[in-house]
C-alpha cells in the first residue's frame, strides 16, 4: 500500500479519449486538425517522465480513423495502448441501474420525437405541402440522435475508457459529456484539453 | 462452504417475476386472472418446506398494481420481499458492454422506424390521403416499442430480479424474454410458469 501510493504520487496516469484530438471545440488547444493536434500533443509530452499516457486499443483504432497520416509506432510509443483488465471484474450495480433508467427515459423521448415528425402531426400543422421531405428527415435524425445519444455512454470504446481509468486509478482526458457524466459516477476525475495542456506544461 | 452447499441442496430458492401471474400467456398455468393466479399459487406452495420464494419489494409493488383484491400480509408471508444486497457490489463489466451494444443497435432501429413513419416516406408511398392519422401513430408506437424494448432489460425492477437471483444463488421464474436473456448472461437459471408448477408439484 505504502509503496503503491508513493508510486502513484509521482506518476499521474492519464487516459486519453479521441475527443481531445478530434472534436473541433476541444482539439484547438493542440492543433487545427486532428493530425496536427495529435502530432503536437506527442511533441509536448516528450520527456514528461512524471506523466504516463494510455489509450485502450479500441479507442486508439478509433483515433486512427480521423488521422490522415498516422505517426509511426515509435512516435506513439509514449501512449501505452492498454485494454482495461476488468472485463470480468465488477462494475457497481448502481451504475447499471442508472444506465437502465437513463435508457428508459431516452427511449421515451425518442418516441415523442418520432411522433412529432410523423405524418399526423405535420398534417395537423398544415405544413405538408410547404415542407421539404429531405429537410424533414435531416431534422428528425438530428433531433433523435441528440436526444438519445448525447450525454449517454453509447459505445464500448466509451466504456473501455472508463474502465481503464478506473483500473489505473488515473484521470480521464475527454470533452465528451457522456463520458464525463458516467466517469464521475465511478469516482474518476476528468480533464478537458485545456486542463490537460496545463497539466503537461506544469510537469 | 460445505455447510452452505449442503443447505442449498435441500432448499431451492425461487425468485418470482410478475409475468408468472400477470402475462396472459403465462399465468393460465395458475389461474385465469392475475388475482386468481396469485391466490392459487399461494395455495400450492403451502407446506413446501424445501422451496423458498422471494420477490424484490419493487417487483411486489408492481404485482399489486395488477391485483384487484390483494391478499393479506399473512397470506403472502411465504413470499419473502427482499431487495438485492448487491447495489454496491459488482456486476461483471462484460454485461455492461453487452448492454451498451444492445442499446446502440436498438437506438438505430428506433430511428429507422421514425423515418419510416415520417412524412417523406409516406409521401413516397403516395398514401397520405388514404391513411388515417390515429392509426399511423398507433402503428408507430407499437413498432417502436417492440423494437426498442422487447428482449432488453428496461426497468430497475428487472434488474432487481436478476441481482436478487444472483445474490441468493437461486432460480428466476419468469416468462419475460429480456429477463431470460440477461439472467442467462449472469449464469442464472430461468423457469417459466409451467416449469415452476412442476417444481412445486415435485416438492
PDB file of N, CA, C and O in Angstrom, chain A residues 108-167:
ATOM      1  N   UNK A 108     -38.224   6.815 -24.382  1.00  0.00           N
ATOM      2  CA  UNK A 108     -39.494   7.543 -24.403  1.00  0.00           C
ATOM      3  C   UNK A 108     -39.370   8.855 -25.168  1.00  0.00           C
ATOM      4  O   UNK A 108     -40.254   9.213 -25.944  1.00  0.00           O
ATOM      5  N   UNK A 109     -38.261   9.564 -24.954  1.00  0.00           N
ATOM      6  CA  UNK A 109     -38.040  10.802 -25.698  1.00  0.00           C
ATOM      7  C   UNK A 109     -37.991  10.532 -27.200  1.00  0.00           C
ATOM      8  O   UNK A 109     -38.503  11.308 -27.998  1.00  0.00           O
ATOM      9  N   UNK A 110     -37.345   9.446 -27.574  1.00  0.00           N
ATOM     10  CA  UNK A 110     -37.209   9.082 -28.996  1.00  0.00           C
ATOM     11  C   UNK A 110     -38.567   8.893 -29.644  1.00  0.00           C
ATOM     12  O   UNK A 110     -38.804   9.328 -30.769  1.00  0.00           O
ATOM     13  N   UNK A 111     -39.457   8.264 -28.890  1.00  0.00           N
ATOM     14  CA  UNK A 111     -40.797   8.033 -29.425  1.00  0.00           C
ATOM     15  C   UNK A 111     -41.550   9.347 -29.599  1.00  0.00           C
ATOM     16  O   UNK A 111     -42.232   9.556 -30.610  1.00  0.00           O
ATOM     17  N   UNK A 112     -41.398  10.260 -28.646  1.00  0.00           N
ATOM     18  CA  UNK A 112     -42.066  11.572 -28.771  1.00  0.00           C
ATOM     19  C   UNK A 112     -41.580  12.291 -30.037  1.00  0.00           C
ATOM     20  O   UNK A 112     -42.353  12.918 -30.755  1.00  0.00           O
ATOM     21  N   UNK A 113     -40.284  12.166 -30.302  1.00  0.00           N
ATOM     22  CA  UNK A 113     -39.729  12.815 -31.495  1.00  0.00           C
ATOM     23  C   UNK A 113     -40.266  12.155 -32.765  1.00  0.00           C
ATOM     24  O   UNK A 113     -40.668  12.830 -33.719  1.00  0.00           O
ATOM     25  N   UNK A 114     -40.294  10.822 -32.757  1.00  0.00           N
ATOM     26  CA  UNK A 114     -40.825  10.099 -33.921  1.00  0.00           C
ATOM     27  C   UNK A 114     -42.267  10.529 -34.197  1.00  0.00           C
ATOM     28  O   UNK A 114     -42.666  10.751 -35.341  1.00  0.00           O
ATOM     29  N   UNK A 115     -43.032  10.687 -33.123  1.00  0.00           N
ATOM     30  CA  UNK A 115     -44.430  11.104 -33.267  1.00  0.00           C
ATOM     31  C   UNK A 115     -44.523  12.515 -33.854  1.00  0.00           C
ATOM     32  O   UNK A 115     -45.355  12.794 -34.712  1.00  0.00           O
ATOM     33  N   UNK A 116     -43.651  13.359 -33.361  1.00  0.00           N
ATOM     34  CA  UNK A 116     -43.650  14.749 -33.807  1.00  0.00           C
ATOM     35  C   UNK A 116     -43.421  14.860 -35.328  1.00  0.00           C
ATOM     36  O   UNK A 116     -43.993  15.717 -35.988  1.00  0.00           O
ATOM     37  N   UNK A 117     -42.563  13.977 -35.828  1.00  0.00           N
ATOM     38  CA  UNK A 117     -42.238  14.030 -37.254  1.00  0.00           C
ATOM     39  C   UNK A 117     -43.132  13.135 -38.106  1.00  0.00           C
ATOM     40  O   UNK A 117     -42.961  13.061 -39.304  1.00  0.00           O
ATOM     41  N   UNK A 118     -44.040  12.439 -37.458  1.00  0.00           N
ATOM     42  CA  UNK A 118     -44.878  11.534 -38.236  1.00  0.00           C
ATOM     43  C   UNK A 118     -45.936  12.332 -38.978  1.00  0.00           C
ATOM     44  O   UNK A 118     -46.197  13.498 -38.677  1.00  0.00           O
ATOM     45  N   UNK A 119     -46.520  11.692 -39.935  1.00  0.00           N
ATOM     46  CA  UNK A 119     -47.494  12.349 -40.802  1.00  0.00           C
ATOM     47  C   UNK A 119     -48.570  13.113 -40.052  1.00  0.00           C
ATOM     48  O   UNK A 119     -48.872  14.263 -40.368  1.00  0.00           O
ATOM     49  N   UNK A 120     -49.121  12.490 -39.011  1.00  0.00           N
ATOM     50  CA  UNK A 120     -50.271  13.077 -38.346  1.00  0.00           C
ATOM     51  C   UNK A 120     -49.982  14.494 -37.848  1.00  0.00           C
ATOM     52  O   UNK A 120     -50.713  15.434 -38.127  1.00  0.00           O
ATOM     53  N   UNK A 121     -48.890  14.618 -37.102  1.00  0.00           N
ATOM     54  CA  UNK A 121     -48.576  15.919 -36.520  1.00  0.00           C
ATOM     55  C   UNK A 121     -48.334  16.970 -37.602  1.00  0.00           C
ATOM     56  O   UNK A 121     -48.752  18.114 -37.477  1.00  0.00           O
ATOM     57  N   UNK A 122     -47.623  16.567 -38.634  1.00  0.00           N
ATOM     58  CA  UNK A 122     -47.319  17.543 -39.681  1.00  0.00           C
ATOM     59  C   UNK A 122     -48.595  17.954 -40.426  1.00  0.00           C
ATOM     60  O   UNK A 122     -48.753  19.097 -40.829  1.00  0.00           O
ATOM     61  N   UNK A 123     -49.486  17.007 -40.540  1.00  0.00           N
ATOM     62  CA  UNK A 123     -50.792  17.300 -41.145  1.00  0.00           C
ATOM     63  C   UNK A 123     -51.526  18.334 -40.306  1.00  0.00           C
ATOM     64  O   UNK A 123     -52.072  19.301 -40.797  1.00  0.00           O
ATOM     65  N   UNK A 124     -51.486  18.090 -38.976  1.00  0.00           N
ATOM     66  CA  UNK A 124     -52.165  18.991 -38.054  1.00  0.00           C
ATOM     67  C   UNK A 124     -51.627  20.413 -38.161  1.00  0.00           C
ATOM     68  O   UNK A 124     -52.343  21.384 -38.061  1.00  0.00           O
ATOM     69  N   UNK A 125     -50.311  20.485 -38.358  1.00  0.00           N
ATOM     70  CA  UNK A 125     -49.696  21.800 -38.502  1.00  0.00           C
ATOM     71  C   UNK A 125     -50.037  22.430 -39.853  1.00  0.00           C
ATOM     72  O   UNK A 125     -49.728  23.582 -40.096  1.00  0.00           O
ATOM     73  N   UNK A 126     -50.579  21.614 -40.731  1.00  0.00           N
ATOM     74  CA  UNK A 126     -50.936  22.105 -42.063  1.00  0.00           C
ATOM     75  C   UNK A 126     -49.735  22.399 -42.939  1.00  0.00           C
ATOM     76  O   UNK A 126     -49.794  23.154 -43.900  1.00  0.00           O
ATOM     77  N   UNK A 127     -48.610  21.772 -42.587  1.00  0.00           N
ATOM     78  CA  UNK A 127     -47.371  22.112 -43.293  1.00  0.00           C
ATOM     79  C   UNK A 127     -46.948  21.096 -44.343  1.00  0.00           C
ATOM     80  O   UNK A 127     -45.835  21.165 -44.848  1.00  0.00           O
ATOM     81  N   UNK A 128     -47.805  20.167 -44.646  1.00  0.00           N
ATOM     82  CA  UNK A 128     -47.398  19.094 -45.557  1.00  0.00           C
ATOM     83  C   UNK A 128     -46.852  19.604 -46.894  1.00  0.00           C
ATOM     84  O   UNK A 128     -45.803  19.187 -47.343  1.00  0.00           O
ATOM     85  N   UNK A 129     -47.566  20.482 -47.505  1.00  0.00           N
ATOM     86  CA  UNK A 129     -47.144  20.924 -48.842  1.00  0.00           C
ATOM     87  C   UNK A 129     -45.889  21.796 -48.784  1.00  0.00           C
ATOM     88  O   UNK A 129     -45.052  21.757 -49.669  1.00  0.00           O
ATOM     89  N   UNK A 130     -45.813  22.572 -47.686  1.00  0.00           N
ATOM     90  CA  UNK A 130     -44.725  23.548 -47.613  1.00  0.00           C
ATOM     91  C   UNK A 130     -43.363  22.926 -47.337  1.00  0.00           C
ATOM     92  O   UNK A 130     -42.339  23.492 -47.694  1.00  0.00           O
ATOM     93  N   UNK A 131     -43.396  21.796 -46.655  1.00  0.00           N
ATOM     94  CA  UNK A 131     -42.112  21.311 -46.146  1.00  0.00           C
ATOM     95  C   UNK A 131     -41.432  20.311 -47.058  1.00  0.00           C
ATOM     96  O   UNK A 131     -42.055  19.470 -47.697  1.00  0.00           O
ATOM     97  N   UNK A 132     -40.130  20.409 -47.063  1.00  0.00           N
ATOM     98  CA  UNK A 132     -39.314  19.589 -47.916  1.00  0.00           C
ATOM     99  C   UNK A 132     -38.991  18.267 -47.225  1.00  0.00           C
ATOM    100  O   UNK A 132     -38.533  18.237 -46.079  1.00  0.00           O
ATOM    101  N   UNK A 133     -39.220  17.160 -47.939  1.00  0.00           N
ATOM    102  CA  UNK A 133     -39.032  15.827 -47.357  1.00  0.00           C
ATOM    103  C   UNK A 133     -37.626  15.593 -46.834  1.00  0.00           C
ATOM    104  O   UNK A 133     -37.439  15.130 -45.708  1.00  0.00           O
ATOM    105  N   UNK A 134     -36.640  15.935 -47.624  1.00  0.00           N
ATOM    106  CA  UNK A 134     -35.237  15.714 -47.228  1.00  0.00           C
ATOM    107  C   UNK A 134     -34.909  16.463 -45.942  1.00  0.00           C
ATOM    108  O   UNK A 134     -34.202  15.961 -45.071  1.00  0.00           O
ATOM    109  N   UNK A 135     -35.423  17.689 -45.873  1.00  0.00           N
ATOM    110  CA  UNK A 135     -35.131  18.509 -44.716  1.00  0.00           C
ATOM    111  C   UNK A 135     -35.777  17.922 -43.452  1.00  0.00           C
ATOM    112  O   UNK A 135     -35.193  17.946 -42.377  1.00  0.00           O
ATOM    113  N   UNK A 136     -36.980  17.400 -43.640  1.00  0.00           N
ATOM    114  CA  UNK A 136     -37.675  16.787 -42.509  1.00  0.00           C
ATOM    115  C   UNK A 136     -36.874  15.619 -41.957  1.00  0.00           C
ATOM    116  O   UNK A 136     -36.661  15.506 -40.749  1.00  0.00           O
ATOM    117  N   UNK A 137     -36.407  14.750 -42.859  1.00  0.00           N
ATOM    118  CA  UNK A 137     -35.620  13.590 -42.432  1.00  0.00           C
ATOM    119  C   UNK A 137     -34.340  14.037 -41.726  1.00  0.00           C
ATOM    120  O   UNK A 137     -33.954  13.491 -40.698  1.00  0.00           O
ATOM    121  N   UNK A 138     -33.719  15.064 -42.274  1.00  0.00           N
ATOM    122  CA  UNK A 138     -32.479  15.567 -41.681  1.00  0.00           C
ATOM    123  C   UNK A 138     -32.734  16.071 -40.253  1.00  0.00           C
ATOM    124  O   UNK A 138     -31.994  15.748 -39.324  1.00  0.00           O
ATOM    125  N   UNK A 139     -33.791  16.858 -40.104  1.00  0.00           N
ATOM    126  CA  UNK A 139     -34.138  17.384 -38.776  1.00  0.00           C
ATOM    127  C   UNK A 139     -34.491  16.263 -37.803  1.00  0.00           C
ATOM    128  O   UNK A 139     -34.089  16.293 -36.642  1.00  0.00           O
ATOM    129  N   UNK A 140     -35.264  15.308 -38.305  1.00  0.00           N
ATOM    130  CA  UNK A 140     -35.653  14.160 -37.478  1.00  0.00           C
ATOM    131  C   UNK A 140     -34.404  13.464 -36.953  1.00  0.00           C
ATOM    132  O   UNK A 140     -34.279  13.199 -35.755  1.00  0.00           O
ATOM    133  N   UNK A 141     -33.458  13.171 -37.861  1.00  0.00           N
ATOM    134  CA  UNK A 141     -32.248  12.447 -37.464  1.00  0.00           C
ATOM    135  C   UNK A 141     -31.452  13.207 -36.421  1.00  0.00           C
ATOM    136  O   UNK A 141     -30.989  12.645 -35.437  1.00  0.00           O
ATOM    137  N   UNK A 142     -31.321  14.500 -36.664  1.00  0.00           N
ATOM    138  CA  UNK A 142     -30.524  15.314 -35.758  1.00  0.00           C
ATOM    139  C   UNK A 142     -31.151  15.354 -34.357  1.00  0.00           C
ATOM    140  O   UNK A 142     -30.499  15.132 -33.354  1.00  0.00           O
ATOM    141  N   UNK A 143     -32.443  15.594 -34.341  1.00  0.00           N
ATOM    142  CA  UNK A 143     -33.138  15.717 -33.062  1.00  0.00           C
ATOM    143  C   UNK A 143     -33.130  14.386 -32.297  1.00  0.00           C
ATOM    144  O   UNK A 143     -32.891  14.337 -31.100  1.00  0.00           O
ATOM    145  N   UNK A 144     -33.365  13.309 -33.048  1.00  0.00           N
ATOM    146  CA  UNK A 144     -33.401  11.976 -32.445  1.00  0.00           C
ATOM    147  C   UNK A 144     -32.040  11.612 -31.860  1.00  0.00           C
ATOM    148  O   UNK A 144     -31.929  11.164 -30.723  1.00  0.00           O
ATOM    149  N   UNK A 145     -30.984  11.837 -32.637  1.00  0.00           N
ATOM    150  CA  UNK A 145     -29.641  11.462 -32.173  1.00  0.00           C
ATOM    151  C   UNK A 145     -29.223  12.275 -30.954  1.00  0.00           C
ATOM    152  O   UNK A 145     -28.625  11.745 -30.025  1.00  0.00           O
ATOM    153  N   UNK A 146     -29.541  13.549 -30.969  1.00  0.00           N
ATOM    154  CA  UNK A 146     -29.202  14.384 -29.815  1.00  0.00           C
ATOM    155  C   UNK A 146     -29.908  13.858 -28.568  1.00  0.00           C
ATOM    156  O   UNK A 146     -29.295  13.670 -27.524  1.00  0.00           O
ATOM    157  N   UNK A 147     -31.193  13.583 -28.716  1.00  0.00           N
ATOM    158  CA  UNK A 147     -31.986  13.154 -27.558  1.00  0.00           C
ATOM    159  C   UNK A 147     -31.538  11.792 -27.043  1.00  0.00           C
ATOM    160  O   UNK A 147     -31.488  11.566 -25.839  1.00  0.00           O
ATOM    161  N   UNK A 148     -31.192  10.877 -27.944  1.00  0.00           N
ATOM    162  CA  UNK A 148     -30.902   9.519 -27.497  1.00  0.00           C
ATOM    163  C   UNK A 148     -29.431   9.278 -27.192  1.00  0.00           C
ATOM    164  O   UNK A 148     -29.096   8.358 -26.466  1.00  0.00           O
ATOM    165  N   UNK A 149     -28.550  10.085 -27.749  1.00  0.00           N
ATOM    166  CA  UNK A 149     -27.124   9.762 -27.589  1.00  0.00           C
ATOM    167  C   UNK A 149     -26.336  10.731 -26.742  1.00  0.00           C
ATOM    168  O   UNK A 149     -25.360  10.341 -26.109  1.00  0.00           O
ATOM    169  N   UNK A 150     -26.728  11.998 -26.743  1.00  0.00           N
ATOM    170  CA  UNK A 150     -25.889  12.977 -26.050  1.00  0.00           C
ATOM    171  C   UNK A 150     -25.949  12.752 -24.544  1.00  0.00           C
ATOM    172  O   UNK A 150     -27.011  12.642 -23.967  1.00  0.00           O
ATOM    173  N   UNK A 151     -24.777  12.699 -23.949  1.00  0.00           N
ATOM    174  CA  UNK A 151     -24.723  12.514 -22.502  1.00  0.00           C
ATOM    175  C   UNK A 151     -24.917  11.092 -22.043  1.00  0.00           C
ATOM    176  O   UNK A 151     -25.093  10.823 -20.864  1.00  0.00           O
ATOM    177  N   UNK A 152     -24.854  10.128 -22.966  1.00  0.00           N
ATOM    178  CA  UNK A 152     -25.021   8.722 -22.586  1.00  0.00           C
ATOM    179  C   UNK A 152     -23.765   7.964 -23.018  1.00  0.00           C
ATOM    180  O   UNK A 152     -23.061   8.409 -23.926  1.00  0.00           O
ATOM    181  N   UNK A 153     -23.456   6.873 -22.324  1.00  0.00           N
ATOM    182  CA  UNK A 153     -22.385   6.012 -22.835  1.00  0.00           C
ATOM    183  C   UNK A 153     -23.013   5.204 -23.945  1.00  0.00           C
ATOM    184  O   UNK A 153     -23.918   4.420 -23.688  1.00  0.00           O
ATOM    185  N   UNK A 154     -22.587   5.389 -25.155  1.00  0.00           N
ATOM    186  CA  UNK A 154     -23.247   4.630 -26.222  1.00  0.00           C
ATOM    187  C   UNK A 154     -22.287   3.805 -27.067  1.00  0.00           C
ATOM    188  O   UNK A 154     -22.646   3.377 -28.147  1.00  0.00           O
ATOM    189  N   UNK A 155     -21.079   3.582 -26.578  1.00  0.00           N
ATOM    190  CA  UNK A 155     -20.188   2.694 -27.333  1.00  0.00           C
ATOM    191  C   UNK A 155     -19.264   1.957 -26.370  1.00  0.00           C
ATOM    192  O   UNK A 155     -19.006   2.413 -25.256  1.00  0.00           O
ATOM    193  N   UNK A 156     -18.773   0.807 -26.826  1.00  0.00           N
ATOM    194  CA  UNK A 156     -17.871   0.051 -25.960  1.00  0.00           C
ATOM    195  C   UNK A 156     -16.542   0.779 -25.802  1.00  0.00           C
ATOM    196  O   UNK A 156     -15.854   0.623 -24.800  1.00  0.00           O
ATOM    197  N   UNK A 157     -16.203   1.620 -26.783  1.00  0.00           N
ATOM    198  CA  UNK A 157     -14.983   2.431 -26.651  1.00  0.00           C
ATOM    199  C   UNK A 157     -15.106   3.360 -25.430  1.00  0.00           C
ATOM    200  O   UNK A 157     -14.159   3.500 -24.663  1.00  0.00           O
ATOM    201  N   UNK A 158     -16.268   3.971 -25.271  1.00  0.00           N
ATOM    202  CA  UNK A 158     -16.505   4.832 -24.099  1.00  0.00           C
ATOM    203  C   UNK A 158     -16.301   4.057 -22.798  1.00  0.00           C
ATOM    204  O   UNK A 158     -15.675   4.522 -21.851  1.00  0.00           O
ATOM    205  N   UNK A 159     -16.858   2.866 -22.785  1.00  0.00           N
ATOM    206  CA  UNK A 159     -16.787   2.071 -21.556  1.00  0.00           C
ATOM    207  C   UNK A 159     -15.355   1.581 -21.304  1.00  0.00           C
ATOM    208  O   UNK A 159     -14.917   1.509 -20.153  1.00  0.00           O
ATOM    209  N   UNK A 160     -14.619   1.275 -22.393  1.00  0.00           N
ATOM    210  CA  UNK A 160     -13.195   0.920 -22.260  1.00  0.00           C
ATOM    211  C   UNK A 160     -12.426   2.042 -21.560  1.00  0.00           C
ATOM    212  O   UNK A 160     -11.601   1.788 -20.678  1.00  0.00           O
ATOM    213  N   UNK A 161     -12.696   3.275 -21.966  1.00  0.00           N
ATOM    214  CA  UNK A 161     -12.005   4.424 -21.369  1.00  0.00           C
ATOM    215  C   UNK A 161     -12.275   4.526 -19.873  1.00  0.00           C
ATOM    216  O   UNK A 161     -11.373   4.726 -19.066  1.00  0.00           O
ATOM    217  N   UNK A 162     -13.538   4.372 -19.521  1.00  0.00           N
ATOM    218  CA  UNK A 162     -13.932   4.483 -18.116  1.00  0.00           C
ATOM    219  C   UNK A 162     -13.311   3.370 -17.278  1.00  0.00           C
ATOM    220  O   UNK A 162     -12.755   3.605 -16.206  1.00  0.00           O
ATOM    221  N   UNK A 163     -13.376   2.150 -17.798  1.00  0.00           N
ATOM    222  CA  UNK A 163     -12.817   1.021 -17.037  1.00  0.00           C
ATOM    223  C   UNK A 163     -11.304   1.118 -16.913  1.00  0.00           C
ATOM    224  O   UNK A 163     -10.736   0.804 -15.867  1.00  0.00           O
ATOM    225  N   UNK A 164     -10.652   1.561 -17.996  1.00  0.00           N
ATOM    226  CA  UNK A 164      -9.188   1.663 -17.941  1.00  0.00           C
ATOM    227  C   UNK A 164      -8.771   2.723 -16.919  1.00  0.00           C
ATOM    228  O   UNK A 164      -7.863   2.494 -16.113  1.00  0.00           O
ATOM    229  N   UNK A 165      -9.447   3.863 -16.941  1.00  0.00           N
ATOM    230  CA  UNK A 165      -9.131   4.915 -15.962  1.00  0.00           C
ATOM    231  C   UNK A 165      -9.352   4.400 -14.539  1.00  0.00           C
ATOM    232  O   UNK A 165      -8.572   4.674 -13.628  1.00  0.00           O
ATOM    233  N   UNK A 166     -10.397   3.606 -14.363  1.00  0.00           N
ATOM    234  CA  UNK A 166     -10.697   3.019 -13.047  1.00  0.00           C
ATOM    235  C   UNK A 166      -9.602   2.025 -12.648  1.00  0.00           C
ATOM    236  O   UNK A 166      -9.087   2.062 -11.536  1.00  0.00           O
ATOM    237  N   UNK A 167      -9.238   1.134 -13.578  1.00  0.00           N
ATOM    238  CA  UNK A 167      -8.171   0.144 -13.322  1.00  0.00           C
ATOM    239  C   UNK A 167      -6.885   0.822 -12.873  1.00  0.00           C
ATOM    240  O   UNK A 167      -6.190   0.351 -11.980  1.00  0.00           O
TER     241      UNK A 167
END
